[in-house]
Short mmCIF file of C-alpha atoms in Angstrom, two decimals:
data_model
loop_
_atom_site.label_atom_id
_atom_site.label_comp_id
_atom_site.label_asym_id
_atom_site.label_seq_id
_atom_site.Cartn_x
_atom_site.Cartn_y
_atom_site.Cartn_z
CA MET A 1 129.24 -17.89 134.76
CA ILE A 2 129.03 -21.63 135.36
CA TYR A 3 132.82 -21.70 135.42
CA GLN A 4 132.90 -18.98 138.11
CA GLY A 5 130.35 -20.90 140.16
CA ALA A 6 132.36 -24.11 139.83
CA LEU A 7 135.55 -22.32 141.04
CA LEU A 8 133.67 -20.92 144.02
CA ALA A 9 132.24 -24.38 144.93
CA GLN A 10 135.73 -25.89 144.70
CA ALA A 11 137.14 -23.23 147.04
CA VAL A 12 134.37 -23.93 149.57
CA ASP A 13 135.10 -27.68 149.37
CA GLU A 14 138.77 -27.03 150.12
CA THR A 15 138.39 -24.40 152.89
CA GLY A 16 134.89 -25.08 154.16
CA VAL A 17 134.29 -21.31 154.19
CA LEU A 18 132.21 -19.27 151.70
CA PRO A 19 134.18 -16.19 150.54
CA PRO A 20 132.42 -12.83 150.89
CA SER A 21 130.46 -11.39 148.00
CA THR A 22 132.70 -10.09 145.21
CA ASP A 23 132.18 -7.37 142.65
CA SER A 24 134.59 -7.09 139.67
CA GLY A 25 132.66 -4.44 137.81
CA MET A 26 130.83 -6.52 135.21
CA LEU A 27 130.71 -9.80 137.17
CA THR A 28 129.30 -9.86 140.69
CA ILE A 29 128.76 -12.86 143.02
CA TYR A 30 126.21 -12.33 145.82
CA ASN A 31 126.07 -14.69 148.79
CA ASP A 32 122.61 -13.48 149.73
CA ILE A 33 119.68 -11.88 147.89
CA ASP A 34 119.58 -9.04 150.43
CA GLU A 35 123.00 -7.90 149.22
CA MET A 36 121.67 -7.19 145.71
CA PRO A 37 120.55 -3.79 144.45
CA ALA A 38 116.81 -3.29 144.37
CA TYR A 39 116.51 -3.51 140.53
CA LEU A 40 118.07 -7.00 140.57
CA LYS A 41 115.65 -8.18 143.23
CA THR A 42 112.72 -6.69 141.27
CA HIS A 43 113.43 -8.02 137.79
CA PHE A 44 114.40 -11.62 138.67
CA ARG A 45 112.47 -14.21 140.69
CA TRP A 46 115.45 -15.79 142.35
CA SER A 47 113.47 -18.17 144.47
CA GLU A 48 111.79 -19.72 141.43
CA MET A 49 114.96 -19.82 139.31
CA LYS A 50 116.40 -23.24 138.54
CA ASN A 51 119.98 -24.10 139.44
CA ARG A 52 122.58 -23.22 136.81
CA GLN A 53 119.90 -21.64 134.57
CA MET A 54 121.01 -18.41 132.95
CA LEU A 55 118.39 -15.70 132.41
CA GLU A 56 118.74 -12.53 130.38
CA ARG A 57 117.00 -9.20 131.03
CA TYR A 58 117.13 -5.69 129.63
CA VAL A 59 116.51 -3.50 132.69
CA VAL A 60 116.84 0.00 134.07
CA ASP A 61 118.92 0.25 137.24
CA ASP A 62 118.22 2.40 140.27
CA GLU A 63 120.04 5.34 138.67
CA GLY A 64 118.07 5.19 135.44
CA ASN A 65 120.81 3.51 133.35
CA LYS A 66 119.88 0.87 130.80
CA ARG A 67 121.68 -2.39 131.40
CA TYR A 68 121.86 -5.91 129.99
CA ILE A 69 121.76 -8.42 132.82
CA TYR A 70 122.64 -12.13 132.79
CA ALA A 71 121.75 -13.85 136.06
CA MET A 72 122.29 -17.38 137.43
CA LYS A 73 121.61 -19.18 140.72
CA TYR A 74 124.44 -21.58 141.54
CA PRO A 75 124.22 -24.19 144.37
CA ILE A 76 127.04 -24.61 146.93
CA GLU A 77 126.29 -28.17 147.91
CA HIS A 78 128.98 -28.34 150.62
CA LEU A 79 127.19 -25.61 152.63
CA GLY A 80 123.65 -26.39 151.44
CA LYS A 81 123.00 -22.88 150.13
CA HIS A 82 123.15 -20.84 146.91
CA VAL A 83 125.17 -17.97 145.48
CA TYR A 84 123.85 -15.53 142.87
CA ILE A 85 126.04 -14.67 139.89
CA VAL A 86 125.25 -11.55 137.89
CA LEU A 87 126.89 -10.32 134.69
CA ASN A 88 125.82 -6.82 133.68
CA TYR A 89 126.94 -4.09 131.36
CA LEU A 90 125.56 -0.76 130.21
CA ASP A 91 123.60 -0.29 127.00
CA ASP A 92 126.38 1.90 125.51
CA LEU A 93 128.85 -0.97 125.83
CA GLU A 94 126.45 -3.28 123.98
CA ASN A 95 126.34 -0.82 121.13
CA GLU A 96 130.10 -0.56 121.11
CA ILE A 97 130.65 -4.29 120.74
CA LYS A 98 128.17 -4.58 117.89
CA TYR A 99 129.53 -4.52 114.34
CA ASP A 100 129.37 -1.17 112.67
CA ASP A 101 127.04 -1.21 109.66
CA LYS A 102 129.83 0.10 107.48
CA ILE A 103 132.04 -2.78 108.55
CA GLN A 104 129.24 -5.22 107.75
CA ARG A 105 128.71 -3.66 104.33
CA GLY A 106 132.43 -3.76 103.71
CA ASN A 107 132.52 -7.44 104.58
CA LEU A 108 129.65 -8.13 102.21
CA VAL A 109 131.47 -6.28 99.44
CA LEU A 110 134.61 -8.31 100.07
CA ILE A 111 132.66 -11.56 100.07
CA SER A 112 130.86 -10.59 96.86
CA PHE A 113 134.14 -9.62 95.23
CA GLY A 114 135.66 -12.94 96.27
CA LEU A 115 132.74 -14.89 94.81
CA ILE A 116 132.96 -12.94 91.54
CA LEU A 117 136.70 -13.55 91.41
CA ILE A 118 136.15 -17.29 91.92
CA LEU A 119 133.48 -17.34 89.18
CA VAL A 120 135.72 -15.45 86.75
CA THR A 121 138.56 -17.86 87.52
CA ILE A 122 136.33 -20.87 86.79
CA ILE A 123 135.14 -19.34 83.50
CA ALA A 124 138.70 -18.48 82.48
CA PHE A 125 139.93 -21.97 83.36
CA THR A 126 137.06 -23.55 81.41
CA SER A 127 137.76 -21.34 78.39
CA ILE A 128 141.44 -22.22 78.45
CA LEU A 129 140.60 -25.91 78.81
CA TYR A 130 138.16 -25.71 75.90
CA TRP A 131 140.62 -23.82 73.72
CA ARG A 132 143.45 -26.21 74.47
CA LEU A 133 141.57 -29.52 74.36
CA LEU A 134 138.06 -29.38 72.94
CA ASN A 135 138.47 -26.77 70.22
CA PRO A 136 141.06 -28.79 68.24
CA VAL A 137 138.84 -31.88 68.49
CA GLU A 138 135.83 -29.90 67.26
CA ARG A 139 137.86 -28.53 64.37
CA MET A 140 138.89 -32.04 63.39
CA PHE A 141 135.32 -33.37 63.70
CA HIS A 142 133.93 -30.48 61.62
CA TRP A 143 136.47 -31.17 58.90
CA ILE A 144 135.70 -34.91 58.90
CA THR A 145 131.96 -34.32 58.56
CA HIS A 146 132.27 -31.44 56.03
CA SER A 147 135.42 -32.35 54.14
CA GLU A 148 134.02 -31.20 50.81
CA GLN A 149 133.37 -27.65 52.06
CA VAL A 150 136.08 -27.24 54.73
CA GLN A 151 139.79 -27.08 54.07
CA ILE A 152 142.00 -29.56 55.90
CA PRO A 153 143.08 -27.99 59.23
CA ALA A 154 146.70 -26.95 59.64
CA GLU A 155 148.99 -28.58 62.19
CA LYS A 156 149.10 -25.48 64.41
CA GLU A 157 145.28 -25.41 64.54
CA LEU A 158 145.05 -28.93 65.95
CA LYS A 159 148.04 -28.37 68.31
CA TYR A 160 148.50 -32.06 69.16
CA LYS A 161 150.48 -34.49 67.06
CA GLU A 162 148.00 -37.30 67.76
CA LEU A 163 145.16 -35.30 66.19
CA ASN A 164 147.35 -34.39 63.22
CA ARG A 165 148.14 -38.07 62.70
CA ILE A 166 144.45 -38.90 62.73
CA VAL A 167 143.78 -36.19 60.14
CA GLU A 168 146.63 -37.48 57.97
CA ARG A 169 145.33 -41.04 58.18
CA VAL A 170 141.76 -40.00 57.37
CA GLU A 171 142.94 -37.91 54.44
CA THR A 172 145.05 -40.80 53.14
CA ASN A 173 142.10 -43.19 53.38
CA ARG A 174 139.87 -40.71 51.59
CA GLU A 175 142.33 -40.30 48.77
CA GLN A 176 142.59 -44.08 48.45
CA GLN A 177 138.80 -44.39 48.35
CA LYS A 178 138.54 -41.66 45.74
CA GLU A 179 141.19 -43.40 43.66
CA PHE A 180 139.39 -46.72 44.01
CA ILE A 181 136.08 -45.15 42.96
CA LYS A 182 137.76 -43.47 40.00
CA ARG A 183 139.28 -46.79 38.90
CA GLU A 184 135.93 -48.52 39.31
CA GLU A 185 134.10 -45.87 37.28
CA PHE A 186 136.83 -45.86 34.67
CA PHE A 187 136.65 -49.65 34.44
CA LEU A 188 132.88 -49.64 34.00
CA ARG A 189 132.96 -46.87 31.39
CA THR A 190 135.87 -48.37 29.51
CA LEU A 191 134.49 -51.91 29.57
CA SER A 192 131.08 -50.73 28.46
CA HIS A 193 132.47 -48.59 25.64
CA GLU A 194 134.86 -51.31 24.50
CA LEU A 195 132.05 -53.86 24.40
CA ARG A 196 129.88 -51.67 22.22
CA THR A 197 132.03 -52.12 19.14
CA PRO A 198 132.22 -55.96 19.11
CA ILE A 199 128.54 -56.15 20.00
CA ALA A 200 127.67 -53.91 17.07
CA ILE A 201 129.85 -56.05 14.75
CA ILE A 202 128.30 -59.30 16.00
CA LEU A 203 124.79 -57.84 15.73
CA SER A 204 125.30 -56.68 12.17
CA SER A 205 126.89 -60.01 11.24
CA VAL A 206 123.94 -61.94 12.66
CA GLU A 207 121.53 -59.76 10.72
CA LEU A 208 123.55 -60.47 7.57
CA MET A 209 123.47 -64.21 8.33
CA GLU A 210 119.70 -64.06 8.74
CA ARG A 211 119.34 -62.44 5.31
CA VAL A 212 121.69 -64.98 3.74
CA ILE A 213 119.77 -67.89 5.29
CA ALA A 214 116.48 -66.42 4.14
CA THR A 215 117.84 -65.94 0.59
CA GLN A 216 119.23 -69.48 0.42
CA LYS A 217 115.98 -70.86 1.74
CA VAL A 218 114.08 -69.18 -1.08
CA ASN A 219 116.52 -69.76 -3.96
CA THR A 220 117.66 -73.31 -3.19
CA ASN A 221 116.08 -76.50 -2.07
CA GLN A 222 118.22 -76.59 1.09
CA ASP A 223 117.70 -79.29 3.69
CA ALA A 224 114.87 -78.15 6.01
CA LYS A 225 116.45 -79.46 9.21
CA LEU A 226 119.76 -77.74 8.47
CA SER A 227 117.93 -74.51 7.73
CA GLN A 228 115.95 -74.73 10.97
CA GLY A 229 119.11 -75.43 12.96
CA ALA A 230 120.84 -72.42 11.44
CA GLU A 231 117.83 -70.25 12.23
CA ARG A 232 117.77 -71.41 15.87
CA ALA A 233 121.49 -70.79 16.25
CA THR A 234 121.14 -67.37 14.70
CA ALA A 235 118.20 -66.57 16.97
CA ARG A 236 120.17 -67.58 20.06
CA ILE A 237 123.12 -65.47 18.96
CA MET A 238 120.79 -62.54 18.32
CA TYR A 239 119.19 -62.99 21.73
CA ALA A 240 122.57 -63.18 23.51
CA VAL A 241 123.89 -60.14 21.69
CA THR A 242 120.73 -58.19 22.49
CA ASN A 243 121.16 -59.05 26.16
CA MET A 244 124.79 -57.97 26.01
CA LYS A 245 123.71 -54.68 24.51
CA LYS A 246 121.21 -54.16 27.32
CA LEU A 247 123.90 -55.04 29.86
CA VAL A 248 126.31 -52.49 28.39
CA GLN A 249 123.64 -49.80 28.46
CA THR A 250 122.85 -50.57 32.08
CA LEU A 251 126.51 -50.56 33.10
CA LEU A 252 127.07 -47.23 31.39
CA TRP A 253 124.08 -45.79 33.24
CA LEU A 254 125.35 -47.28 36.49
CA SER A 255 128.79 -45.68 36.06
CA ARG A 256 127.39 -42.17 35.56
CA LYS A 257 127.57 -39.81 38.53
CA ASN A 258 124.37 -37.95 37.70
CA ASP A 259 120.96 -39.11 38.80
CA ALA A 260 119.52 -39.45 35.32
CA SER A 261 117.05 -42.32 35.24
CA LEU A 262 116.51 -44.93 32.57
CA PRO A 263 113.24 -45.01 30.61
CA THR A 264 110.53 -46.98 32.41
CA GLU A 265 107.43 -48.86 31.38
CA THR A 266 104.94 -51.28 32.86
CA VAL A 267 106.78 -54.59 33.12
CA ASN A 268 105.26 -57.98 33.90
CA LEU A 269 107.58 -59.53 36.49
CA SER A 270 106.60 -63.12 35.76
CA SER A 271 107.42 -62.81 32.04
CA VAL A 272 110.91 -61.46 32.79
CA VAL A 273 111.52 -64.15 35.42
CA HIS A 274 110.34 -66.97 33.12
CA ARG A 275 112.55 -65.63 30.34
CA VAL A 276 115.62 -65.60 32.59
CA ILE A 277 114.77 -69.08 33.92
CA GLU A 278 114.65 -70.52 30.40
CA ASP A 279 117.92 -68.79 29.45
CA ASN A 280 119.70 -70.36 32.41
CA ARG A 281 117.91 -73.72 32.66
CA TYR A 282 120.91 -75.43 31.05
CA LEU A 283 122.81 -74.85 34.32
CA LEU A 284 120.52 -77.40 36.01
CA GLN A 285 121.26 -80.21 33.57
CA ASP A 286 122.60 -83.40 35.16
CA LYS A 287 121.83 -82.02 38.67
CA SER A 288 119.43 -83.38 41.29
CA VAL A 289 117.73 -80.02 41.62
CA ASP A 290 113.98 -79.49 41.72
CA LEU A 291 112.74 -76.09 40.51
CA ASP A 292 109.64 -74.84 42.35
CA ILE A 293 107.97 -72.00 40.39
CA VAL A 294 104.33 -72.54 41.39
CA ASN A 295 104.40 -69.34 43.52
CA ILE A 296 105.00 -67.02 40.57
CA ASP A 297 102.09 -64.60 40.20
CA ASP A 298 101.51 -64.09 36.47
CA GLY A 299 99.73 -60.80 37.11
CA ALA A 300 102.47 -59.10 39.13
CA GLU A 301 103.51 -55.86 37.39
CA ILE A 302 105.62 -52.83 38.26
CA ILE A 303 106.75 -49.67 36.50
CA ALA A 304 110.48 -50.13 35.88
CA ASN A 305 113.20 -50.46 33.26
CA ASP A 306 113.12 -53.89 31.62
CA ASN A 307 116.92 -54.03 31.19
CA VAL A 308 117.51 -53.32 34.88
CA LEU A 309 115.05 -56.00 35.99
CA GLN A 310 116.53 -58.56 33.65
CA LEU A 311 120.05 -57.84 34.89
CA LEU A 312 118.92 -58.21 38.52
CA PHE A 313 117.03 -61.45 37.90
CA GLU A 314 119.84 -62.75 35.68
CA ASN A 315 122.43 -62.49 38.45
CA LEU A 316 120.23 -63.88 41.22
CA ILE A 317 118.75 -66.77 39.22
CA ARG A 318 122.01 -67.68 37.45
CA ASN A 319 123.90 -67.75 40.76
CA ALA A 320 121.22 -69.94 42.36
CA PHE A 321 121.22 -72.37 39.39
CA GLN A 322 125.01 -72.47 39.10
CA TYR A 323 125.84 -73.07 42.75
CA SER A 324 123.04 -75.50 43.62
CA HIS A 325 123.80 -79.19 43.05
CA GLN A 326 120.96 -80.93 44.85
CA GLY A 327 117.79 -80.01 46.66
CA GLN A 328 115.08 -77.53 45.72
CA ILE A 329 115.20 -73.99 44.33
CA ARG A 330 112.05 -72.03 45.13
CA ILE A 331 111.15 -68.82 43.29
CA VAL A 332 108.38 -66.52 44.51
CA VAL A 333 107.01 -63.57 42.53
CA ALA A 334 104.29 -61.44 44.13
CA ASP A 335 103.19 -57.84 44.14
CA ARG A 336 106.43 -55.77 44.20
CA LEU A 337 108.38 -58.77 45.56
CA PHE A 338 110.84 -61.30 44.15
CA THR A 339 112.38 -64.05 46.31
CA ILE A 340 114.63 -66.96 45.43
CA VAL A 341 115.71 -69.65 47.90
CA ASN A 342 118.40 -72.15 46.93
CA PRO A 343 120.31 -74.85 48.84
CA VAL A 344 123.87 -74.20 50.03
CA ASP A 345 126.76 -76.22 48.67
CA SER A 346 129.56 -76.20 51.26
CA ASP A 347 132.11 -77.51 48.71
CA GLU A 348 132.16 -74.41 46.52
CA SER A 349 135.62 -73.40 45.40
CA GLU A 350 137.13 -70.04 46.25
CA GLN A 351 136.96 -68.94 42.64
CA ASP A 352 133.28 -69.77 42.36
CA TYR A 353 132.61 -67.93 45.59
CA GLU A 354 134.32 -64.81 44.19
CA SER A 355 132.22 -64.99 41.03
CA TYR A 356 129.12 -65.38 43.14
CA GLY A 357 130.08 -62.30 45.15
CA ILE A 358 130.70 -60.19 42.02
CA GLY A 359 127.17 -60.88 40.82
CA LEU A 360 125.69 -59.90 44.16
CA TYR A 361 127.87 -56.78 44.26
CA LEU A 362 126.41 -55.71 40.93
CA VAL A 363 122.91 -56.36 42.28
CA GLU A 364 123.63 -54.17 45.31
CA LYS A 365 124.94 -51.32 43.14
CA ILE A 366 121.88 -51.40 40.90
CA CYS A 367 119.45 -51.54 43.84
CA ASP A 368 121.15 -48.56 45.46
CA LYS A 369 120.85 -46.64 42.21
CA VAL A 370 117.13 -47.35 41.63
CA HIS A 371 116.21 -47.43 45.35
CA TYR A 372 115.14 -51.07 45.47
CA ARG A 373 115.48 -52.97 48.73
CA TYR A 374 117.81 -55.94 48.43
CA GLU A 375 118.23 -58.47 51.26
CA MET A 376 120.18 -61.70 51.53
CA GLU A 377 120.05 -64.21 54.39
CA THR A 378 122.23 -67.29 54.76
CA ASP A 379 121.80 -70.17 57.15
CA ALA A 380 123.26 -73.68 57.40
CA ASP A 381 121.19 -75.11 54.52
CA THR A 382 119.87 -72.34 52.30
CA VAL A 383 120.49 -68.90 50.88
CA THR A 384 117.53 -66.53 50.53
CA ALA A 385 117.74 -63.45 48.30
CA SER A 386 114.86 -61.02 47.97
CA LEU A 387 114.07 -57.83 46.08
CA ARG A 388 111.36 -55.37 47.09
CA PHE A 389 110.46 -52.84 44.41
#
């Protein structure tokens, strides 16, 4: 309607003459209000209407027909007057141009079907993606975490050669680890069993020597100093063999796969520590090493196996004595705690370092077996090893 008014204003500007009122059926342009039908004059206040403002009315014409009316007052500035533009159509035509309800329902069905089709496509694509990519990875992960219960997946199950290579590498590493563990267990069992025989022979021989020395001491007037020396040597041999026997028993227990525990009793920690210190004190001879044992609590006790404790203390104390050449070694024994701090010697040879590591490895294995907490800290000057029972 604005467009029609603009065309009319342009024509007036060019000719200087306002064309007569026109009626094209639906669109009518009136040059004067008096030219309008009565129902248009009645239902619109043309004098109060703003320029280029479109108003809408649902009216009944002079003949009783229902009509939709759109009206606008348009200024013709060249002539200083207005024209009145009216767009009207019957109520039946309005109903004809509206969408049929069936068409609307059909459109909704089509839209719903399209949305469902899109959703199904997304689900299908996701399923295919999962089956092609994620499912093989999940199969591999499940096998890795449950290898004892799940059979190794076949190549066609994993689909991708990269995943099959990973499975092959993992399986190879597992077989190597199993073989290593078997060799380790076999070594421990074999070594322990092989040591039992010579230990038994040495033990019986020492007992025989003790009886011979006792008999000679009674039947002859043997030199007292020589007799005492022989007794001390025999006692040291007996003590060493007894410790070897305990070590073999502990190693055999350590090599077993079952969780059978060793017999336990109430053990005084300080007595075991003092015993091990005296056995290894010779390692400190001719060294500028000060041994600090004032922090050993003589009343500290735990329920444990004496052989296991002695083996743990033996490795930790012997290593500290052997690899310390100057400085101070401090030993602390408290309630359910053993700590030893020794100075670091930076000039240790590679062979000594390997021996040191073997002892600590044995300590770790024993602590894992009996559920003790073993910790070791190393700084620039000292090494601190601790056991919590």
